[in-house]
C-alpha positions as a printed Julia matrix, in Angstrom:
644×3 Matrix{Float64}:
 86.22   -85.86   0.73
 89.39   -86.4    3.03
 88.86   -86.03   6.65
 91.57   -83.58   8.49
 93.3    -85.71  11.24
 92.15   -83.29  14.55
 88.16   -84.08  13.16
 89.01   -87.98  13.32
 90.46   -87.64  16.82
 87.48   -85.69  18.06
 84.57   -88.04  20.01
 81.16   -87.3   18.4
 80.32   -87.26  22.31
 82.78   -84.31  22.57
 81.95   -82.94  19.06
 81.94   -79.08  20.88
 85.88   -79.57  21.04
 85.77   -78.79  17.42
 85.24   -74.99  18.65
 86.59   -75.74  21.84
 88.99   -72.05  20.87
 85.71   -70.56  19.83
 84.04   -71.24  23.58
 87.17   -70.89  25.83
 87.7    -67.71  23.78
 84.26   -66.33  24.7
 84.54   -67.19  28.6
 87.6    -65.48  29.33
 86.32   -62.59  27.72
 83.05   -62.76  29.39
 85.0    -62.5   32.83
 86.84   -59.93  32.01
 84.1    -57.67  30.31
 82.15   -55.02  32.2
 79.02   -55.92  30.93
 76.86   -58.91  30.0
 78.34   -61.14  26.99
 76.27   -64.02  25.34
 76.92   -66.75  23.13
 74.74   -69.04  21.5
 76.37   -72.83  20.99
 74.14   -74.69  17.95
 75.39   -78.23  18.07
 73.77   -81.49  17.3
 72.1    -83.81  19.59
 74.44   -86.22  21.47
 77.48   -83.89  20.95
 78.28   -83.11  24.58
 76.41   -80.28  25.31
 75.27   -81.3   28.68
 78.02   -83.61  29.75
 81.61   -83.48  28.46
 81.28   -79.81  27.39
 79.86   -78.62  31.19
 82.61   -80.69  32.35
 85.12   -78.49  30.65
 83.63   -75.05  31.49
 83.24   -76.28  35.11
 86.85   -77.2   35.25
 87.18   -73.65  33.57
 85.5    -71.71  36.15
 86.86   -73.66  39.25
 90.47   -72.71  38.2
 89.16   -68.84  38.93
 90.9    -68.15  42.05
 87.58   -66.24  42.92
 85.91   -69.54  42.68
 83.43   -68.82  39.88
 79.85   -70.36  40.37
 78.35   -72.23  37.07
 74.65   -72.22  36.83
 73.28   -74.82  34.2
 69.47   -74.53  33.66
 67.55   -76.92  31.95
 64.02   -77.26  30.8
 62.51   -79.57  33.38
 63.31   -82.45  36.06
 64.02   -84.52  33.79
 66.45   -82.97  32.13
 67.96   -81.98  35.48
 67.93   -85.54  36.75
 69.65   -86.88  33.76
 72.29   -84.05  34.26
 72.98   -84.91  37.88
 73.01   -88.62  37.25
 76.21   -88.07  35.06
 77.78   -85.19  37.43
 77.91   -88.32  40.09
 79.42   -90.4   37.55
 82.61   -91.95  37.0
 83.37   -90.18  34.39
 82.44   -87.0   35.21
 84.28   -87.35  38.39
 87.5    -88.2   36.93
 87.64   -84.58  34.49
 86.75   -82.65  37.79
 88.08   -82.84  41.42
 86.08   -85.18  43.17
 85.02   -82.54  45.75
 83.45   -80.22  43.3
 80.92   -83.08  41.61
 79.98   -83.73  45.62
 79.12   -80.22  45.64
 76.84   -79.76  43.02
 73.49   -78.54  44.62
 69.64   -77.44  42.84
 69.47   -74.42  44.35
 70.65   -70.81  43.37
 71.53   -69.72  46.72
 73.29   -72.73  47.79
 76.86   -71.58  47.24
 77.81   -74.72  45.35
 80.51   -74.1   42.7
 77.86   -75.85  40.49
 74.4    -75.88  40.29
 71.98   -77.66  38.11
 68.94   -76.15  38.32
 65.11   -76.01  36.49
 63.33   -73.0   34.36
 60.76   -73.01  37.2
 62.95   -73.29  39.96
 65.16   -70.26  38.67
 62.66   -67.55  38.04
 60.91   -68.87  41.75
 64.32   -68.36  43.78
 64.88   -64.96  41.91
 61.07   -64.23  42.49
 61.82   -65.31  46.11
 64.67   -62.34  46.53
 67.48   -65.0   45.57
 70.36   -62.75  44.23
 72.24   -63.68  41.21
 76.15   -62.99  41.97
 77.61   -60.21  39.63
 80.01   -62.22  37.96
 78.72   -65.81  37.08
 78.23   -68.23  34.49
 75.03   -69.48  33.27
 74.66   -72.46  31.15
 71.09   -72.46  29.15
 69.46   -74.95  27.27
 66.7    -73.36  24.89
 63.73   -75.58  24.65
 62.33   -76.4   20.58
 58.63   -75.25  21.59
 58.49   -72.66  24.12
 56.87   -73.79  27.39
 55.4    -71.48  29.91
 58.15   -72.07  32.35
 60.48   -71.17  29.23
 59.23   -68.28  28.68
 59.03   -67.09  31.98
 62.75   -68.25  32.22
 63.62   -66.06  28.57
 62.4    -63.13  30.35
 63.96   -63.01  33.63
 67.45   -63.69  32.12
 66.51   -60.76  29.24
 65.66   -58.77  32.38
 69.07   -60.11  34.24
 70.9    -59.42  30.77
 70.04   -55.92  30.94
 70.39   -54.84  34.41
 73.88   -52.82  34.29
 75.16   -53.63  37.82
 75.12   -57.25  36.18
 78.53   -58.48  34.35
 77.57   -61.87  33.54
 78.3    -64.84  31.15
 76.05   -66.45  29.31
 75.78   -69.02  26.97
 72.67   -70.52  25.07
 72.88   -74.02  24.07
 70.39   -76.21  21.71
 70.85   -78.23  18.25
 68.71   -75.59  17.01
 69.1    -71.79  16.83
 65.96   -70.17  17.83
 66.17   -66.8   16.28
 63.37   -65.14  18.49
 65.6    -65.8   21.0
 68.72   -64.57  19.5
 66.75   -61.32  18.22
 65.82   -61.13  21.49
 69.21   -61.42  23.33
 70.93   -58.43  20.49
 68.51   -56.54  21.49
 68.96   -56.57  25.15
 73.08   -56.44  24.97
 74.18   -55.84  20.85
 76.16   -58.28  19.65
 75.47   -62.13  20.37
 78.33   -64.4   20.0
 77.33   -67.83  17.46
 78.91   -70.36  17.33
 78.32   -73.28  15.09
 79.85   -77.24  15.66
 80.19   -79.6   13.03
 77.43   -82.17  13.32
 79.72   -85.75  13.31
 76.68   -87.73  13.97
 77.22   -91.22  12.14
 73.77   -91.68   9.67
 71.25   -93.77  11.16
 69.37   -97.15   9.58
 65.92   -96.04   9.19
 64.06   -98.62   8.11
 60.71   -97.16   6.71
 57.15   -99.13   7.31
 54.49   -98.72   5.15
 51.59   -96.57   6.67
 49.28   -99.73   6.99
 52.09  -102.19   8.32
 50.24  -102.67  11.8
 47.31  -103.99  10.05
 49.35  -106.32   7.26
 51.32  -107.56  10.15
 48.03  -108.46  11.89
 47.22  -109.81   8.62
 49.68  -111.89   8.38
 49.94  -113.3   11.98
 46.08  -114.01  11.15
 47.05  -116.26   8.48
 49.65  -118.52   9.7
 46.98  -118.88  12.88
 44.36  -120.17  10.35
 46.75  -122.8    9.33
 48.45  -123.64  12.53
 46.23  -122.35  15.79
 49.01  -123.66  17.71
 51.57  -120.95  16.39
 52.76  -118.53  18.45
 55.8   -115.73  18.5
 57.13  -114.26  21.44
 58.66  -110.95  21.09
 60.58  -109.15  23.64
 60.11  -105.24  23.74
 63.37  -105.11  26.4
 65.74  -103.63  23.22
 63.15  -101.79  21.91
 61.57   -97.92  22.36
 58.9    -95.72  21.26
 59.69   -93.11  20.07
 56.34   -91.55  19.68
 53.62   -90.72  16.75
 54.57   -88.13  14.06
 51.62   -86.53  14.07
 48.57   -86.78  16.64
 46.65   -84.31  18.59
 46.79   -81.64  20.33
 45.89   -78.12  21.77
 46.37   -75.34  19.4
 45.47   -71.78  18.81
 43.0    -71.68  15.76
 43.18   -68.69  13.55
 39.87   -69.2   12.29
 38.24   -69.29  15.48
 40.65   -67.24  17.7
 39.92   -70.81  20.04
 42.23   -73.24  21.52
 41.2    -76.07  19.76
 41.69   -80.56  19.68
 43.32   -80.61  16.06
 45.92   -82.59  14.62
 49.24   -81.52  14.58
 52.64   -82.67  12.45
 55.67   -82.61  14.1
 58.43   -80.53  12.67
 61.87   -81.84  11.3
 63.81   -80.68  14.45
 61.14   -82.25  16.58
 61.64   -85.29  14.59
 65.56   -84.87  15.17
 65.11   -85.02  19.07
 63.33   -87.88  18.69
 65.6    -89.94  16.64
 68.65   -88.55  19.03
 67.4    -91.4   21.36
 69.53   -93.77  18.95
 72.16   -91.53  19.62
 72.54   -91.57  22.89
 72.02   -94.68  24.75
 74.7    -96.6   22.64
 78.39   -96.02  21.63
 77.32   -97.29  17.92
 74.34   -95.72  17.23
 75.08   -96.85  13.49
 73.69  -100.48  14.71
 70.33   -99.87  16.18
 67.33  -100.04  13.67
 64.92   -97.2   13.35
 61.84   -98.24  12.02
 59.62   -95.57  10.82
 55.6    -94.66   9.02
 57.48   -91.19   8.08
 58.42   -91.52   4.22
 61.3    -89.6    3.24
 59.23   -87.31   0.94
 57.36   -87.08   3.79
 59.88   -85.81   5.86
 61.12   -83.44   3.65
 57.95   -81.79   3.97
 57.9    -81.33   7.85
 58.17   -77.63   9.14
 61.85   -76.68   9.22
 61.13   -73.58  11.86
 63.21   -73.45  14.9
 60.64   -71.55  16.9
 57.46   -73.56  16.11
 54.43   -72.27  18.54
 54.8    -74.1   21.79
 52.41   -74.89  24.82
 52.95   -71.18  26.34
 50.96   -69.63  23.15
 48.58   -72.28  22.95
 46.55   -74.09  25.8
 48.84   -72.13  28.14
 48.14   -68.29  26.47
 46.05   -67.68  29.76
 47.94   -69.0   32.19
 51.03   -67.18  30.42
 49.78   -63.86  31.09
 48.35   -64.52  34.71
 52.17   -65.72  34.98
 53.88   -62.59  33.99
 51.84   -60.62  36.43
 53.41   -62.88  39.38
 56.58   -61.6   38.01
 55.97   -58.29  37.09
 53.07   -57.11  39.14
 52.23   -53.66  37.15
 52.45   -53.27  33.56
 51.26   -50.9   30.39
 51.53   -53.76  28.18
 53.24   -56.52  27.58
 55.37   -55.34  24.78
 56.86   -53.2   27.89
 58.07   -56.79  29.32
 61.33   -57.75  28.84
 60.08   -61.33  27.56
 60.81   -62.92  23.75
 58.57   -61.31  21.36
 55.25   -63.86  21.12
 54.87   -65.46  17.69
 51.36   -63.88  17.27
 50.62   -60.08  18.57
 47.15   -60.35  18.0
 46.67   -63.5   20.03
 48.12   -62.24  22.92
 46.33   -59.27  22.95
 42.83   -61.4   22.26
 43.56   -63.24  25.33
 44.38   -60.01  27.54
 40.78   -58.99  26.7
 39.13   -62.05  27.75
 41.51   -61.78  30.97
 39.76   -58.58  31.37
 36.28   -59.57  30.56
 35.86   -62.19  33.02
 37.42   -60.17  35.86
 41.03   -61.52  36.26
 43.56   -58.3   35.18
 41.76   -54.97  35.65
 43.51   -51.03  34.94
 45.07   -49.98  38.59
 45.4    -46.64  40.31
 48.63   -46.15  38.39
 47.04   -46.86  34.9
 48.88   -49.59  34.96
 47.17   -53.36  34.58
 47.51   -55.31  37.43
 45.69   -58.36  38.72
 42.25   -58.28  40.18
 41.61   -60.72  43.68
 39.7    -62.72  41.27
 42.86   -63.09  39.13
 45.04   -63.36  42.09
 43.13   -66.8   43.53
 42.98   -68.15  39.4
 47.0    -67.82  39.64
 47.18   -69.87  42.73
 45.07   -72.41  42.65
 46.22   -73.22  38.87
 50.08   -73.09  40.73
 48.14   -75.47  43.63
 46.73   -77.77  41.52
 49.48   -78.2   39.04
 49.62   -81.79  37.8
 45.78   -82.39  38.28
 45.14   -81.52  34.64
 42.48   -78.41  35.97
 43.53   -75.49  33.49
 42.16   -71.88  33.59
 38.24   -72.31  33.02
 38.06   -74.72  35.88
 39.81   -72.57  38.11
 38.1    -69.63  37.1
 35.44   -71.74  38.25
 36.97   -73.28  41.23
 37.63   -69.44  42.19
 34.14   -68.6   43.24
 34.07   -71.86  45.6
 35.13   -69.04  48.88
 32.59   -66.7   48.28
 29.87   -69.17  49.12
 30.98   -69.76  52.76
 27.69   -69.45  53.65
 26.51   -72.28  51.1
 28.77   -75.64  51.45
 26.37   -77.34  49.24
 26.75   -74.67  46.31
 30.52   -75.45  46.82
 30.24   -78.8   46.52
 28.46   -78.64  43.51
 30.86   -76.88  41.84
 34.0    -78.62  43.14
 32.31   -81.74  41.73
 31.88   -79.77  38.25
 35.09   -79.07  38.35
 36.63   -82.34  38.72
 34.3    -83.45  35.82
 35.06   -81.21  33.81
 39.02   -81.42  34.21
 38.31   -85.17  33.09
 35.64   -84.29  30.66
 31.77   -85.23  31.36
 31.63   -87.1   27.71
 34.59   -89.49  29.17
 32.91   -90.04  32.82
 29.47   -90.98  30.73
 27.41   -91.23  27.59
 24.45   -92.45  25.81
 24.5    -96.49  25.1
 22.48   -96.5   22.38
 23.65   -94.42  19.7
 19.9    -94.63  17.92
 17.94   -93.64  20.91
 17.77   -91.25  23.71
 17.54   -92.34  27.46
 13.73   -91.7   28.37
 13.51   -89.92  32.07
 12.6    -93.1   33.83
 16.16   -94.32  32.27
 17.81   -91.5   33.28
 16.62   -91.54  37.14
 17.65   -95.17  37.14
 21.69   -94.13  37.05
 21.35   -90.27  38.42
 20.33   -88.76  41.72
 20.26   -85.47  43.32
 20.28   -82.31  41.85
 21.87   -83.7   38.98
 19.39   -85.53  37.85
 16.86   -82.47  38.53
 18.4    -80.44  35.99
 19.52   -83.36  33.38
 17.94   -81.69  30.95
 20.15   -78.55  31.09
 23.03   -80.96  29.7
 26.73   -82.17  30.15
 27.34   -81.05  33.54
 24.14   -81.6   35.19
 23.75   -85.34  33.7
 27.27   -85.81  34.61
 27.07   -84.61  38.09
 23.82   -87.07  38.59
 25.51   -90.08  37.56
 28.35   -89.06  39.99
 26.22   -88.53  42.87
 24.19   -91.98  41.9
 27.55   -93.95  41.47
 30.06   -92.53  44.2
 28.55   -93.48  47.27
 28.29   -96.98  46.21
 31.53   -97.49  45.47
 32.2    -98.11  41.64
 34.7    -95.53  41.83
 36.81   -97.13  44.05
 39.32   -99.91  43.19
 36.57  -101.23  40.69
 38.04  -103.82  38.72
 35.38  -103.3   35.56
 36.85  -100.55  33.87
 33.09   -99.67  31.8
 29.88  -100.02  33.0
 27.11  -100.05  30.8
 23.55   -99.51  32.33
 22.09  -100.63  29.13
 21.62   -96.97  28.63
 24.44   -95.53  29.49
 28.23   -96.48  29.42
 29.82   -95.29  32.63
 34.13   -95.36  32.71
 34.78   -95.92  36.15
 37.86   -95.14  35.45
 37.06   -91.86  34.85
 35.59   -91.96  37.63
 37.55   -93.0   39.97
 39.78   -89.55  38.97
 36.98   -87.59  39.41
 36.03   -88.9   43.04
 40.08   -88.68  44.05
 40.64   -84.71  42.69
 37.01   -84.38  44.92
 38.66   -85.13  47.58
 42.24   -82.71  46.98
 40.0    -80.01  46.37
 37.82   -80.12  49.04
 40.9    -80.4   50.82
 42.24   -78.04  49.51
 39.46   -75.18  50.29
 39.32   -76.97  53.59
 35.83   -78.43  53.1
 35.56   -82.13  54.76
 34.37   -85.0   52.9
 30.86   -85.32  52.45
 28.77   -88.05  54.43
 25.93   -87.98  52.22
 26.66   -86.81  48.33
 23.29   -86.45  47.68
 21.47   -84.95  50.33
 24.63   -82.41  51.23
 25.08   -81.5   47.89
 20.91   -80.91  47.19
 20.7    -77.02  46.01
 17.54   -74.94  45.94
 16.33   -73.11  43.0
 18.3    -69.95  44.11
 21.75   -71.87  44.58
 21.2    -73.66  41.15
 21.11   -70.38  39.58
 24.34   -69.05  41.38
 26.46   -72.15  40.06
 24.48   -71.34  36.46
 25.96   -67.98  36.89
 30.03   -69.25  38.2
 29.34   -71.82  34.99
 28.65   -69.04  32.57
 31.52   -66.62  33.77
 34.08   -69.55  34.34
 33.48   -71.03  30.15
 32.26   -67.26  29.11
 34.39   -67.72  25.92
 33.42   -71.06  25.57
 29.84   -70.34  24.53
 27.72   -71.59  21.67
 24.56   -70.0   20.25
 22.0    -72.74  19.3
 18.92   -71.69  17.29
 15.87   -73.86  18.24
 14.23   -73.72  14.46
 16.85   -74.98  12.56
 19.13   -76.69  15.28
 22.05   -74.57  13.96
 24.82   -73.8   16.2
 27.58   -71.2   16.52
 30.6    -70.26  18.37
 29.78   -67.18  20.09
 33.71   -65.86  20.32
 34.09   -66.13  16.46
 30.91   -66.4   15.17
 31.72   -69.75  13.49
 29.63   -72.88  12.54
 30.2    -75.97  14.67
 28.38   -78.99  14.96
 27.79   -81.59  17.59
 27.63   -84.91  17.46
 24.51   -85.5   19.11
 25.2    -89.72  18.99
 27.77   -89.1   22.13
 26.19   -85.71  23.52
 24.86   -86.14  27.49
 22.8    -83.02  26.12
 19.46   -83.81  24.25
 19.5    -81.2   21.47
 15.95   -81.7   19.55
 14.25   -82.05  23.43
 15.98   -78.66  24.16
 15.1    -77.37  20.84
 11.26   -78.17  21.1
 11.03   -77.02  24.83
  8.01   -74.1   24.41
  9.84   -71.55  26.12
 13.34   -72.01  24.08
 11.63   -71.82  21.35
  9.68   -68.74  22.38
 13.39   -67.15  22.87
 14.36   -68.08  19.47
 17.27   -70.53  20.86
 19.86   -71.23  23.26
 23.29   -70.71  24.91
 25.41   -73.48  26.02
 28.47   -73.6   27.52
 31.29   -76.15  26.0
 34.27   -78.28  27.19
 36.18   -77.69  23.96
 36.35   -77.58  20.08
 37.8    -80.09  18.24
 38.16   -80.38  14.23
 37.31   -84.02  13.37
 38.41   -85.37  10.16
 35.21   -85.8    7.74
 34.56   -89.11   5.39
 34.52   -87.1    2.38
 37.29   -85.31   3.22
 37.97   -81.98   5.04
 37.3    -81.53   8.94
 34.58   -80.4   10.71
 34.42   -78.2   13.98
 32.88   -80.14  16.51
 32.12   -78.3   19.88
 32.02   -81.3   23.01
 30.5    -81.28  26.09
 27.5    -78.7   26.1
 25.65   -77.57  29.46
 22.76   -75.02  28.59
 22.93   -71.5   30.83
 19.75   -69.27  30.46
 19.91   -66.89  28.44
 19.2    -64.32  31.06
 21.49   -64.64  33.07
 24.14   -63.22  30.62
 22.68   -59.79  31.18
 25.13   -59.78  33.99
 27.79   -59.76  31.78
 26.61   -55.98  30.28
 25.89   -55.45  33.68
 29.75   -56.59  34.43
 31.63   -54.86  31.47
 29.25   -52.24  30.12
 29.82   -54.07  27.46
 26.26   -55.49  25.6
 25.91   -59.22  25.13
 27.32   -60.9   23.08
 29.88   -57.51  21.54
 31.91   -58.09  24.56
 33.09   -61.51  23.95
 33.34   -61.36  19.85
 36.92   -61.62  19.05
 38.97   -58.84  17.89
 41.51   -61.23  16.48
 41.79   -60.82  12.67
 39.86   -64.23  11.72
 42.31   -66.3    8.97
């Protein structure tokens, strides 16, 4: 097929210049226009989106003689920092006056004629009372898999979009076109501009590995070793970069369960795109770098094709979402009266609204209206506090109830400790040894102390806890060069923890509690206090709570009322001692709280639901949940979510 002569003199680092009629058209018009105009650029990866093309519109708007502002918002700080490192480039400072590129600034409010600036750090300037100018131009990048700072993002500019007083310009930019957000956009102001470039991209050598190459590499290096032990091969990884798994794990809403669960998850063909765009971009001839690659091409030609997969904000972020949206908009119906993109599944959304309500974080105002409780108020900010520590919203549901025990700094303790184990997981901090045997209570009191070890029995978080208090104030967890420690009994990552013992200390700080001279004697709890953090445990992982029957050792998910099993081998919980104890089996069984689900791939095929991490609550203390929600136990946690 011939090739006209303008394609051949067109960059495939300017590749946008192909439309460049198309996109000057649509910003003069925009500034002239009374009302809000959008356009959505689809364009391939390495094309110019974020460099030569944001050159040009910044050279466009400077030439306003009412000095135009250009806002350019990407996903995150990375994306920002690789957008300012090539604004204070050479080249970017020869297309635009040198005074301009000095000028660029992060902040909305700065003045700058440019400003590169973050999802979060948009909506928290406008949240702040930062005021978007009438007439400006805002630059977008929409995200593959929507992130909870995306969609917080979508909906302020949805809400921005709309507001009438507002005549601004704004184009949408990704290699993608996410139609939720284009439905989204026509519905807020009609008529949404497209407008498509020509992918140039050259083709790039994939060279594709069989799925068991790491092992008949090993193989053969094995081999040649047996015949010459003096053989060696040096390899140099400088040239080389990983580009990541294809598939691998992660946290998803489960239809059958209505649960976030651990389950393995494929990456989709424009996810795969991205991450082949790396050869795209870090070399003038991307044709000569070699892609290796496990990913068959029938294989690839099977990956999800969807342009608006399910991202982190509607899985393991769902809660977090919706605590979000009330920092935003403080008083609400429902959230179908939001101006946010419509959320991929209804039913989830409004699943995780009840258990919101449930456990006491959004409760119906004076005005009818749903707003959020104190309760839900302190779970926003410490989750926005302790961003980056890996604590989601269970453990600071948990971490919640740590100021209404002034009175009791060694209930606090307790359950800032929890808290930091369970934000690293009690199964990673320790475990059984001996896969064929339980510990015996003499070998339990030889690595646990305190209050821990008084209530071992109840599980996870109590075992856990013990070994903490035991190993702490003798120092493994600091700079301890043996990564595991195995008791004989028990193998104890000090890695582990060491992160538990350091996010002790930032949330003690944090709630303004000093360090503790003594772990075990100041964090020693009597029978009263024990039952108090029983009762912040059971509220904190309410939906997290399996029903185990002592007869037949059978175990359920009490949300969904689904079969899960435990694998006993690497459980800090002794199931058959718990199921033979007289008075649980008097009671018919037992209700334990859990870390997570997690499908696990089976021998003979399928996958099995595997719950991780149990602690064991009483069972009468969830008569304050009835007592809570007029609800009974257990009708007001079942799901309402139509089970798959």
């Amino acid at each position: 097929m011939a090739t006209s002569s303008a394609s051949q003199q067109i960059s495939r680092t300017s590749a946008w210049m192909a439309k460049q009629k198309d996109i000057e058209g649509f910003v003069q018009a925009a500034r002239t226009s009374q009302q809000t105009r959008v356009a959505y650029l689809r364009s391939a990866h390495a094309s110019g989106k974020s460099t030569t093309l944001l050159m040009h519109l910044l050279g466009m708007a400077t030439g306003e003689q009412d000095g135009s502002q250009l806002i350019y918002v990407v996903p995150g700080d990375l994306d920002q920092m690789s957008a300012l490192q090539y604004i204070l480039s050479e080249d970017f400072r020869e297309g635009v006056a040198l005074r301009v590129a000095e000028k660029v600034r992060k902040n909305l409010d700065s003045g700058s004629p440019l400003v590169i600036t973050t999802y979060g750090d948009f909506v928290r300037e406008l949240s702040l009372g930062v005021a978007v100018p009438r007439r400006v131009t805002i630059v977008a990048d929409v995200e593959l898999r929507a992130t909870l700072a995306g969609e917080l993002f979508f909906g302020v500019l949805l809400e921005l979009a709309g507001t009438s007083e507002l005549a601004l310009t704004i184009l949408l930019m990704a290699p993608h076109y996410s139609h939720l957000t284009l439905k989204e956009f026509g519905r807020v102001v009609g008529d949404v501009q497209r407008i498509d470039v020509p992918d140039i991209n050259p083709k790039l050598r994939i060279e594709h590995l069989g799925e068991a190459w790491a092992a008949e590499a090993l193989a053969h290096v094995k081999q040649v070793r047996a015949r010459d032990p003096s053989a060696a091969v040096f390899l140099s990884s400088s040239d080389a970069y990983d580009l990541g798994g294809w598939d691998g794990y992660a946290w998803l809403f489960d239809e059958k369960t209505s649960q976030i669960v651990r389950q393995a998850r494929t990456i989709t063909a424009y996810e795969l795109q991205k991450e082949l765009s790396w050869a795209l971009k870090t070399t003038p001839a991307p044709e000569t770098v070699r892609v290796f690659s496990c990913l068959t091409p029938a294989k690839a030609k099977k990956l999800q094709t969807s342009a608006d997969p399910w991202g982190p904000a509607w899985n393991a972020d769902l809660p977090r979402l919706i605590l979000s949206l009330f920092g935003i908009w403080p008083r609400f119906r429902k959230v179908s009266d939001l101006p946010i993109r419509r959320p991929p599944d209804e039913y989830a959304l409004s699943e995780m609204f009840r258990r919101l309500r449930i456990v006491g974080c959004v409760a119906r105002q004076d005005d009818e209206k749903y707003g959020l409780t104190e309760k839900g108020e302190v779970v926003s900010r410490l989750l926005h506090a302790t961003q980056g520590t890996g604590i989601d919203f269970h453990v600071s549901c948990l971490l919640s109830s740590v100021p209404s025990h002034g009175n009791r700094p060694g209930v606090q303790r307790v359950i800032i400790r929890m808290a930091a184990i369970m934000t690293h997981g009690a199964g990673n901090l320790a475990a059984p040894a001996n896969l064929g045997a339980r510990p015996s209570p003499q070998e339990v009191g030889n690595v646990s102390s305190g209050v821990g070890l008084k209530r071992h029995r109840m599980g996870a978080l109590w075992m856990a806890l013990g070994i903490y208090l035991r190993c702490a104030p003798s120092g493994m967890f600091k700079d301890n060069p043996v990564t595991v420690h195995n008791t004989g009994h028990f193998v104890i990552d000090t890695t582990i923890g060491s992160a538990v013992f350091q996010l002790v200390l930032v949330l003690e700080d944090l709630f303004g509690i000093h360090p503790a001279h003594n772990e075990i004697a100041e964090t020693d709890l009597t029978d009263e206090e024990i039952t108090l953090v029983e009762k912040e445990l059971m509220w904190a992982w309410l939906h997290r709570t399996v029903g185990i029957y002592a007869a037949t050792g059978t175990i359920f998910d009490v949300v969904s009322a689904r079969r899960v099993e435990v694998d006993q081998r690497g459980e800090l919980l002794d199931l058959w001692e718990a199921r033979s104890d007289p008075h649980n089996s008097r009671m018919g069984g037992m209700l334990a709280i859990y870390s997570y689900l997690e499908y696990v791939p089976k021998a003979t095929g399928g996958r099995v639901l595997v719950a991780r991490d149990l602690t064991l609550i009483p069972q009468e203390h969830f008569k304050d949940v009835e007592a809570a929600t007029g609800i009974p136990w257990p009708t007001s946690v079942s799901t309402t979510y139509p089970l798959h």
